[in-house]
Amino acid sequence: AQSVTQLGSHVSVSEGALVLLRCNYSSSVPPYLFWYVQYPNQGLQLLLKYTTGATLVKGINGFEAEFKKSETSFHLTKPSAHMSDAAEYFCAVSDPSGAGSYQLTFGKGTKLSVIP
Amino acid sequence: NAGVTQTPKFQVLKTGQSMTLQCAQDMNHNSMYWYRQDPGMGLRLIYYSASEGTTDKGEVPNGYNVSRLNKREFSLRLESAAPSQTSVYFCASSETGWGNQPQHFGDGTRLSIL
């Protein structure tokens, strides 16, 4: 069974500062990995995904994430935070091995606040 | 582009009432999903439909039923609502059921059960 751990339910950064949101997974095989963002009263939007290939993945709005197999991590970063980045961020994994591959397992989310 | 459309957006029910949440997607996707989102819990899968004509249980199916009406539509039914089902419900779809396909989400239905 897979699981996802997001360290920190709330993270606050100053505008212009580095954003780092942590995600670690537990899986018997390297999974497919996703980051989604949720703005208030909206659904989830895909930020970026890792399936195969280059381990550094670039997404929308200046975000990127790096898959580190040895650390079972997929941390999300952005060099300079904007006020518009304030939202809740979810890391999710799916199992590429076949059984249950339809299912995304989500972390509990990290709410990002950006201080002016 | 509408994407995934959920109706209604808000609903208040009394304990024991029934209701159906509707979901439609216009992206010609094969797979559809229902999740619930509770504070501090992330999203949990209730049911999914890998393709038209099939449905399967997810992590938290108790108290719910689903119908894949056609390729576009996937409904979620609460037969006898309970306060524990107060939540925000999201419908999602993906091109196929393979795990490397991203899921596209609707804006949610906020359901309160008194």
mmCIF file of N, CA, C and O in Angstrom, chain B residues 9-81:
data_model
loop_
_atom_site.group_PDB
_atom_site.id
_atom_site.type_symbol
_atom_site.label_atom_id
_atom_site.label_comp_id
_atom_site.label_asym_id
_atom_site.label_seq_id
_atom_site.Cartn_x
_atom_site.Cartn_y
_atom_site.Cartn_z
ATOM 1 N N LYS B 9 -23.734 23.059 -6.291
ATOM 2 C CA LYS B 9 -22.509 23.537 -5.647
ATOM 3 C C LYS B 9 -22.621 23.498 -4.128
ATOM 4 O O LYS B 9 -21.635 23.318 -3.414
ATOM 5 N N PHE B 10 -23.818 23.697 -3.617
ATOM 6 C CA PHE B 10 -24.062 23.667 -2.180
ATOM 7 C C PHE B 10 -25.357 22.901 -1.917
ATOM 8 O O PHE B 10 -26.284 22.965 -2.729
ATOM 9 N N GLN B 11 -25.417 22.210 -0.794
ATOM 10 C CA GLN B 11 -26.657 21.532 -0.416
ATOM 11 C C GLN B 11 -26.663 21.301 1.081
ATOM 12 O O GLN B 11 -25.629 20.934 1.659
ATOM 13 N N VAL B 12 -27.842 21.501 1.687
ATOM 14 C CA VAL B 12 -28.039 21.154 3.095
ATOM 15 C C VAL B 12 -29.125 20.091 3.160
ATOM 16 O O VAL B 12 -30.197 20.257 2.561
ATOM 17 N N LEU B 13 -28.839 19.030 3.857
ATOM 18 C CA LEU B 13 -29.790 17.922 4.012
ATOM 19 C C LEU B 13 -30.053 17.657 5.481
ATOM 20 O O LEU B 13 -29.220 17.998 6.335
ATOM 21 N N LYS B 14 -31.170 17.006 5.732
ATOM 22 C CA LYS B 14 -31.425 16.504 7.072
ATOM 23 C C LYS B 14 -31.011 15.035 7.139
ATOM 24 O O LYS B 14 -31.039 14.321 6.132
ATOM 25 N N THR B 15 -30.635 14.582 8.311
ATOM 26 C CA THR B 15 -30.274 13.176 8.498
ATOM 27 C C THR B 15 -31.389 12.273 7.980
ATOM 28 O O THR B 15 -32.562 12.500 8.276
ATOM 29 N N GLY B 16 -30.983 11.282 7.180
ATOM 30 C CA GLY B 16 -31.944 10.327 6.638
ATOM 31 C C GLY B 16 -32.439 10.655 5.239
ATOM 32 O O GLY B 16 -32.987 9.785 4.562
ATOM 33 N N GLN B 17 -32.252 11.895 4.786
ATOM 34 C CA GLN B 17 -32.669 12.251 3.430
ATOM 35 C C GLN B 17 -31.707 11.635 2.418
ATOM 36 O O GLN B 17 -30.565 11.294 2.733
ATOM 37 N N SER B 18 -32.184 11.540 1.203
ATOM 38 C CA SER B 18 -31.336 11.028 0.128
ATOM 39 C C SER B 18 -31.045 12.139 -0.864
ATOM 40 O O SER B 18 -31.772 13.143 -0.930
ATOM 41 N N MET B 19 -29.972 11.957 -1.599
ATOM 42 C CA MET B 19 -29.645 12.946 -2.616
ATOM 43 C C MET B 19 -28.641 12.359 -3.588
ATOM 44 O O MET B 19 -27.885 11.453 -3.251
ATOM 45 N N THR B 20 -28.663 12.894 -4.806
ATOM 46 C CA THR B 20 -27.715 12.490 -5.835
ATOM 47 C C THR B 20 -26.891 13.690 -6.260
ATOM 48 O O THR B 20 -27.437 14.742 -6.589
ATOM 49 N N LEU B 21 -25.565 13.505 -6.253
ATOM 50 C CA LEU B 21 -24.652 14.524 -6.757
ATOM 51 C C LEU B 21 -24.325 14.174 -8.211
ATOM 52 O O LEU B 21 -23.996 13.028 -8.522
ATOM 53 N N GLN B 22 -24.403 15.186 -9.051
ATOM 54 C CA GLN B 22 -24.203 14.968 -10.469
ATOM 55 C C GLN B 22 -22.820 15.451 -10.907
ATOM 56 O O GLN B 22 -22.287 16.427 -10.379
ATOM 57 N N CYS B 23 -22.270 14.755 -11.883
ATOM 58 C CA CYS B 23 -20.964 15.126 -12.434
ATOM 59 C C CYS B 23 -20.968 14.827 -13.925
ATOM 60 O O CYS B 23 -21.381 13.727 -14.339
ATOM 61 N N ALA B 24 -20.490 15.780 -14.720
ATOM 62 C CA ALA B 24 -20.364 15.567 -16.161
ATOM 63 C C ALA B 24 -19.044 16.149 -16.637
ATOM 64 O O ALA B 24 -18.612 17.204 -16.175
ATOM 65 N N GLN B 25 -18.401 15.429 -17.580
ATOM 66 C CA GLN B 25 -17.153 15.946 -18.161
ATOM 67 C C GLN B 25 -17.285 15.971 -19.681
ATOM 68 O O GLN B 25 -17.940 15.111 -20.277
ATOM 69 N N ASP B 26 -16.649 16.994 -20.273
ATOM 70 C CA ASP B 26 -16.757 17.168 -21.731
ATOM 71 C C ASP B 26 -15.414 16.969 -22.424
ATOM 72 O O ASP B 26 -15.180 17.499 -23.512
ATOM 73 N N MET B 27 -14.525 16.197 -21.813
ATOM 74 C CA MET B 27 -13.188 15.996 -22.350
ATOM 75 C C MET B 27 -13.024 14.614 -23.001
ATOM 76 O O MET B 27 -11.906 14.229 -23.349
ATOM 77 N N ASN B 28 -14.114 13.894 -23.123
ATOM 78 C CA ASN B 28 -14.084 12.555 -23.707
ATOM 79 C C ASN B 28 -13.177 11.601 -22.922
ATOM 80 O O ASN B 28 -12.554 10.696 -23.493
ATOM 81 N N HIS B 29 -13.134 11.817 -21.602
ATOM 82 C CA HIS B 29 -12.305 10.955 -20.761
ATOM 83 C C HIS B 29 -12.995 9.632 -20.490
ATOM 84 O O HIS B 29 -14.225 9.554 -20.400
ATOM 85 N N ASN B 30 -12.175 8.597 -20.328
ATOM 86 C CA ASN B 30 -12.724 7.273 -20.060
ATOM 87 C C ASN B 30 -12.979 7.040 -18.571
ATOM 88 O O ASN B 30 -13.902 6.323 -18.201
ATOM 89 N N SER B 31 -12.126 7.585 -17.703
ATOM 90 C CA SER B 31 -12.186 7.268 -16.278
ATOM 91 C C SER B 31 -12.715 8.445 -15.475
ATOM 92 O O SER B 31 -12.383 9.594 -15.754
ATOM 93 N N MET B 32 -13.516 8.128 -14.459
ATOM 94 C CA MET B 32 -14.084 9.165 -13.602
ATOM 95 C C MET B 32 -14.020 8.710 -12.157
ATOM 96 O O MET B 32 -13.982 7.501 -11.860
ATOM 97 N N TYR B 33 -14.026 9.693 -11.227
ATOM 98 C CA TYR B 33 -13.753 9.425 -9.813
ATOM 99 C C TYR B 33 -14.623 10.324 -8.929
ATOM 100 O O TYR B 33 -14.951 11.449 -9.318
ATOM 101 N N TRP B 34 -14.939 9.832 -7.747
ATOM 102 C CA TRP B 34 -15.549 10.644 -6.707
ATOM 103 C C TRP B 34 -14.665 10.601 -5.464
ATOM 104 O O TRP B 34 -14.283 9.519 -4.989
ATOM 105 N N TYR B 35 -14.368 11.817 -4.943
ATOM 106 C CA TYR B 35 -13.584 11.955 -3.719
ATOM 107 C C TYR B 35 -14.383 12.751 -2.694
ATOM 108 O O TYR B 35 -15.249 13.547 -3.047
ATOM 109 N N ARG B 36 -14.031 12.598 -1.446
ATOM 110 C CA ARG B 36 -14.492 13.516 -0.425
ATOM 111 C C ARG B 36 -13.265 14.171 0.223
ATOM 112 O O ARG B 36 -12.194 13.548 0.337
ATOM 113 N N GLN B 37 -13.440 15.429 0.605
ATOM 114 C CA GLN B 37 -12.354 16.171 1.227
ATOM 115 C C GLN B 37 -12.811 16.677 2.583
ATOM 116 O O GLN B 37 -13.797 17.408 2.685
ATOM 117 N N ASP B 38 -12.115 16.273 3.609
ATOM 118 C CA ASP B 38 -12.399 16.701 4.970
ATOM 119 C C ASP B 38 -11.166 17.407 5.526
ATOM 120 O O ASP B 38 -10.035 17.063 5.165
ATOM 121 N N PRO B 39 -11.349 18.390 6.400
ATOM 122 C CA PRO B 39 -10.213 19.164 6.922
ATOM 123 C C PRO B 39 -9.126 18.265 7.504
ATOM 124 O O PRO B 39 -9.408 17.384 8.309
ATOM 125 N N GLY B 40 -7.889 18.487 7.072
ATOM 126 C CA GLY B 40 -6.758 17.730 7.593
ATOM 127 C C GLY B 40 -6.663 16.301 7.125
ATOM 128 O O GLY B 40 -5.811 15.547 7.590
ATOM 129 N N MET B 41 -7.535 15.910 6.190
ATOM 130 C CA MET B 41 -7.560 14.509 5.732
ATOM 131 C C MET B 41 -7.145 14.350 4.281
ATOM 132 O O MET B 41 -7.045 13.237 3.782
ATOM 133 N N GLY B 42 -6.927 15.433 3.579
ATOM 134 C CA GLY B 42 -6.648 15.316 2.158
ATOM 135 C C GLY B 42 -7.893 14.860 1.411
ATOM 136 O O GLY B 42 -9.023 15.065 1.869
ATOM 137 N N LEU B 43 -7.704 14.236 0.271
ATOM 138 C CA LEU B 43 -8.823 13.699 -0.507
ATOM 139 C C LEU B 43 -8.811 12.182 -0.390
ATOM 140 O O LEU B 43 -7.761 11.546 -0.507
ATOM 141 N N ARG B 44 -9.985 11.627 -0.196
ATOM 142 C CA ARG B 44 -10.123 10.172 -0.115
ATOM 143 C C ARG B 44 -11.091 9.693 -1.195
ATOM 144 O O ARG B 44 -12.168 10.256 -1.361
ATOM 145 N N LEU B 45 -10.696 8.641 -1.875
ATOM 146 C CA LEU B 45 -11.465 8.120 -3.000
ATOM 147 C C LEU B 45 -12.671 7.332 -2.493
ATOM 148 O O LEU B 45 -12.539 6.422 -1.679
ATOM 149 N N ILE B 46 -13.839 7.677 -3.009
ATOM 150 C CA ILE B 46 -15.066 6.980 -2.624
ATOM 151 C C ILE B 46 -15.349 5.840 -3.609
ATOM 152 O O ILE B 46 -15.445 4.672 -3.223
ATOM 153 N N TYR B 47 -15.502 6.176 -4.864
ATOM 154 C CA TYR B 47 -15.718 5.223 -5.944
ATOM 155 C C TYR B 47 -15.026 5.752 -7.183
ATOM 156 O O TYR B 47 -14.779 6.936 -7.316
ATOM 157 N N TYR B 48 -14.742 4.834 -8.094
ATOM 158 C CA TYR B 48 -14.246 5.249 -9.389
ATOM 159 C C TYR B 48 -14.834 4.368 -10.479
ATOM 160 O O TYR B 48 -15.372 3.279 -10.209
ATOM 161 N N SER B 49 -14.735 4.894 -11.698
ATOM 162 C CA SER B 49 -15.203 4.169 -12.871
ATOM 163 C C SER B 49 -14.076 4.191 -13.884
ATOM 164 O O SER B 49 -13.774 5.232 -14.457
ATOM 165 N N ALA B 50 -13.433 3.064 -14.077
ATOM 166 C CA ALA B 50 -12.290 3.001 -14.993
ATOM 167 C C ALA B 50 -12.715 3.250 -16.434
ATOM 168 O O ALA B 50 -11.965 3.820 -17.229
ATOM 169 N N SER B 51 -13.902 2.796 -16.778
ATOM 170 C CA SER B 51 -14.425 3.005 -18.124
ATOM 171 C C SER B 51 -15.936 2.898 -18.047
ATOM 172 O O SER B 51 -16.501 2.425 -17.045
ATOM 173 N N GLU B 52 -16.587 3.330 -19.112
ATOM 174 C CA GLU B 52 -18.045 3.267 -19.163
ATOM 175 C C GLU B 52 -18.498 1.837 -18.901
ATOM 176 O O GLU B 52 -17.985 0.893 -19.479
ATOM 177 N N GLY B 53 -19.447 1.691 -17.994
ATOM 178 C CA GLY B 53 -19.988 0.371 -17.694
ATOM 179 C C GLY B 53 -19.349 -0.326 -16.514
ATOM 180 O O GLY B 53 -19.797 -1.402 -16.105
ATOM 181 N N THR B 54 -18.311 0.281 -15.936
ATOM 182 C CA THR B 54 -17.660 -0.336 -14.783
ATOM 183 C C THR B 54 -17.557 0.655 -13.637
ATOM 184 O O THR B 54 -17.346 1.855 -13.864
ATOM 185 N N THR B 55 -17.717 0.152 -12.414
ATOM 186 C CA THR B 55 -17.490 0.963 -11.216
ATOM 187 C C THR B 55 -16.819 0.086 -10.163
ATOM 188 O O THR B 55 -17.046 -1.131 -10.125
ATOM 189 N N ASP B 56 -16.002 0.738 -9.326
ATOM 190 C CA ASP B 56 -15.302 0.002 -8.265
ATOM 191 C C ASP B 56 -15.210 0.854 -7.020
ATOM 192 O O ASP B 56 -15.186 2.088 -7.095
ATOM 193 N N LYS B 57 -15.131 0.174 -5.877
ATOM 194 C CA LYS B 57 -15.016 0.864 -4.603
ATOM 195 C C LYS B 57 -13.624 1.432 -4.414
ATOM 196 O O LYS B 57 -12.632 0.839 -4.825
ATOM 197 N N GLY B 58 -13.589 2.576 -3.757
ATOM 198 C CA GLY B 58 -12.324 3.165 -3.360
ATOM 199 C C GLY B 58 -12.065 2.939 -1.888
ATOM 200 O O GLY B 58 -12.463 1.914 -1.329
ATOM 201 N N GLU B 59 -11.474 3.928 -1.246
ATOM 202 C CA GLU B 59 -11.061 3.803 0.150
ATOM 203 C C GLU B 59 -12.236 3.902 1.129
ATOM 204 O O GLU B 59 -12.259 3.219 2.146
ATOM 205 N N VAL B 60 -13.243 4.753 0.814
ATOM 206 C CA VAL B 60 -14.322 5.022 1.769
ATOM 207 C C VAL B 60 -15.686 4.902 1.102
ATOM 208 O O VAL B 60 -16.432 5.880 1.003
ATOM 209 N N PRO B 61 -16.114 3.713 0.645
ATOM 210 C CA PRO B 61 -17.359 3.596 -0.121
ATOM 211 C C PRO B 61 -18.634 3.467 0.713
ATOM 212 O O PRO B 61 -19.740 3.627 0.168
ATOM 213 N N ASN B 62 -18.514 3.183 1.999
ATOM 214 C CA ASN B 62 -19.704 2.884 2.794
ATOM 215 C C ASN B 62 -20.646 4.075 2.860
ATOM 216 O O ASN B 62 -20.249 5.193 3.179
ATOM 217 N N GLY B 63 -21.927 3.813 2.587
ATOM 218 C CA GLY B 63 -22.954 4.848 2.635
ATOM 219 C C GLY B 63 -23.182 5.540 1.304
ATOM 220 O O GLY B 63 -24.023 6.444 1.226
ATOM 221 N N TYR B 64 -22.480 5.102 0.270
ATOM 222 C CA TYR B 64 -22.582 5.731 -1.053
ATOM 223 C C TYR B 64 -22.844 4.687 -2.140
ATOM 224 O O TYR B 64 -22.455 3.526 -1.993
ATOM 225 N N ASN B 65 -23.489 5.132 -3.199
ATOM 226 C CA ASN B 65 -23.602 4.349 -4.419
ATOM 227 C C ASN B 65 -23.304 5.243 -5.601
ATOM 228 O O ASN B 65 -23.434 6.472 -5.493
ATOM 229 N N VAL B 66 -22.896 4.644 -6.705
ATOM 230 C CA VAL B 66 -22.573 5.428 -7.892
ATOM 231 C C VAL B 66 -23.225 4.809 -9.115
ATOM 232 O O VAL B 66 -23.578 3.617 -9.131
ATOM 233 N N SER B 67 -23.358 5.642 -10.134
ATOM 234 C CA SER B 67 -23.849 5.183 -11.439
ATOM 235 C C SER B 67 -23.038 5.871 -12.519
ATOM 236 O O SER B 67 -22.932 7.103 -12.522
ATOM 237 N N ARG B 68 -22.469 5.073 -13.418
ATOM 238 C CA ARG B 68 -21.827 5.647 -14.609
ATOM 239 C C ARG B 68 -22.884 5.612 -15.696
ATOM 240 O O ARG B 68 -23.102 4.613 -16.368
ATOM 241 N N LEU B 69 -23.567 6.757 -15.851
ATOM 242 C CA LEU B 69 -24.750 6.826 -16.708
ATOM 243 C C LEU B 69 -24.381 6.665 -18.182
ATOM 244 O O LEU B 69 -25.125 6.077 -18.960
ATOM 245 N N ASN B 70 -23.269 7.230 -18.573
ATOM 246 C CA ASN B 70 -22.724 7.147 -19.925
ATOM 247 C C ASN B 70 -21.279 7.593 -19.838
ATOM 248 O O ASN B 70 -20.755 7.774 -18.719
ATOM 249 N N LYS B 71 -20.620 7.824 -20.942
ATOM 250 C CA LYS B 71 -19.204 8.165 -20.865
ATOM 251 C C LYS B 71 -18.984 9.511 -20.175
ATOM 252 O O LYS B 71 -17.987 9.732 -19.515
ATOM 253 N N ARG B 72 -19.953 10.406 -20.313
ATOM 254 C CA ARG B 72 -19.789 11.761 -19.804
ATOM 255 C C ARG B 72 -20.149 11.920 -18.322
ATOM 256 O O ARG B 72 -19.609 12.770 -17.650
ATOM 257 N N GLU B 73 -21.094 11.104 -17.845
ATOM 258 C CA GLU B 73 -21.714 11.388 -16.561
ATOM 259 C C GLU B 73 -21.484 10.291 -15.517
ATOM 260 O O GLU B 73 -21.595 9.088 -15.819
ATOM 261 N N PHE B 74 -21.226 10.735 -14.277
ATOM 262 C CA PHE B 74 -20.939 9.805 -13.184
ATOM 263 C C PHE B 74 -21.561 10.402 -11.933
ATOM 264 O O PHE B 74 -21.133 11.454 -11.468
ATOM 265 N N SER B 75 -22.595 9.760 -11.405
ATOM 266 C CA SER B 75 -23.315 10.341 -10.281
ATOM 267 C C SER B 75 -23.007 9.597 -8.985
ATOM 268 O O SER B 75 -22.677 8.404 -8.992
ATOM 269 N N LEU B 76 -23.147 10.319 -7.892
ATOM 270 C CA LEU B 76 -22.906 9.775 -6.545
ATOM 271 C C LEU B 76 -24.185 9.926 -5.735
ATOM 272 O O LEU B 76 -24.734 11.028 -5.647
ATOM 273 N N ARG B 77 -24.656 8.847 -5.133
ATOM 274 C CA ARG B 77 -25.909 8.898 -4.390
ATOM 275 C C ARG B 77 -25.690 8.567 -2.912
ATOM 276 O O ARG B 77 -24.984 7.595 -2.583
ATOM 277 N N LEU B 78 -26.310 9.405 -2.083
ATOM 278 C CA LEU B 78 -26.392 9.123 -0.652
ATOM 279 C C LEU B 78 -27.813 8.660 -0.387
ATOM 280 O O LEU B 78 -28.764 9.435 -0.555
ATOM 281 N N GLU B 79 -27.995 7.423 -0.003
ATOM 282 C CA GLU B 79 -29.338 6.873 0.177
ATOM 283 C C GLU B 79 -29.983 7.359 1.465
ATOM 284 O O GLU B 79 -31.169 7.641 1.517
ATOM 285 N N SER B 80 -29.222 7.441 2.533
ATOM 286 C CA SER B 80 -29.728 7.880 3.839
ATOM 287 C C SER B 80 -28.611 8.677 4.504
ATOM 288 O O SER B 80 -27.728 8.119 5.150
ATOM 289 N N ALA B 81 -28.657 9.999 4.290
ATOM 290 C CA ALA B 81 -27.546 10.843 4.703
ATOM 291 C C ALA B 81 -27.333 10.826 6.216
ATOM 292 O O ALA B 81 -28.298 10.805 7.004
#
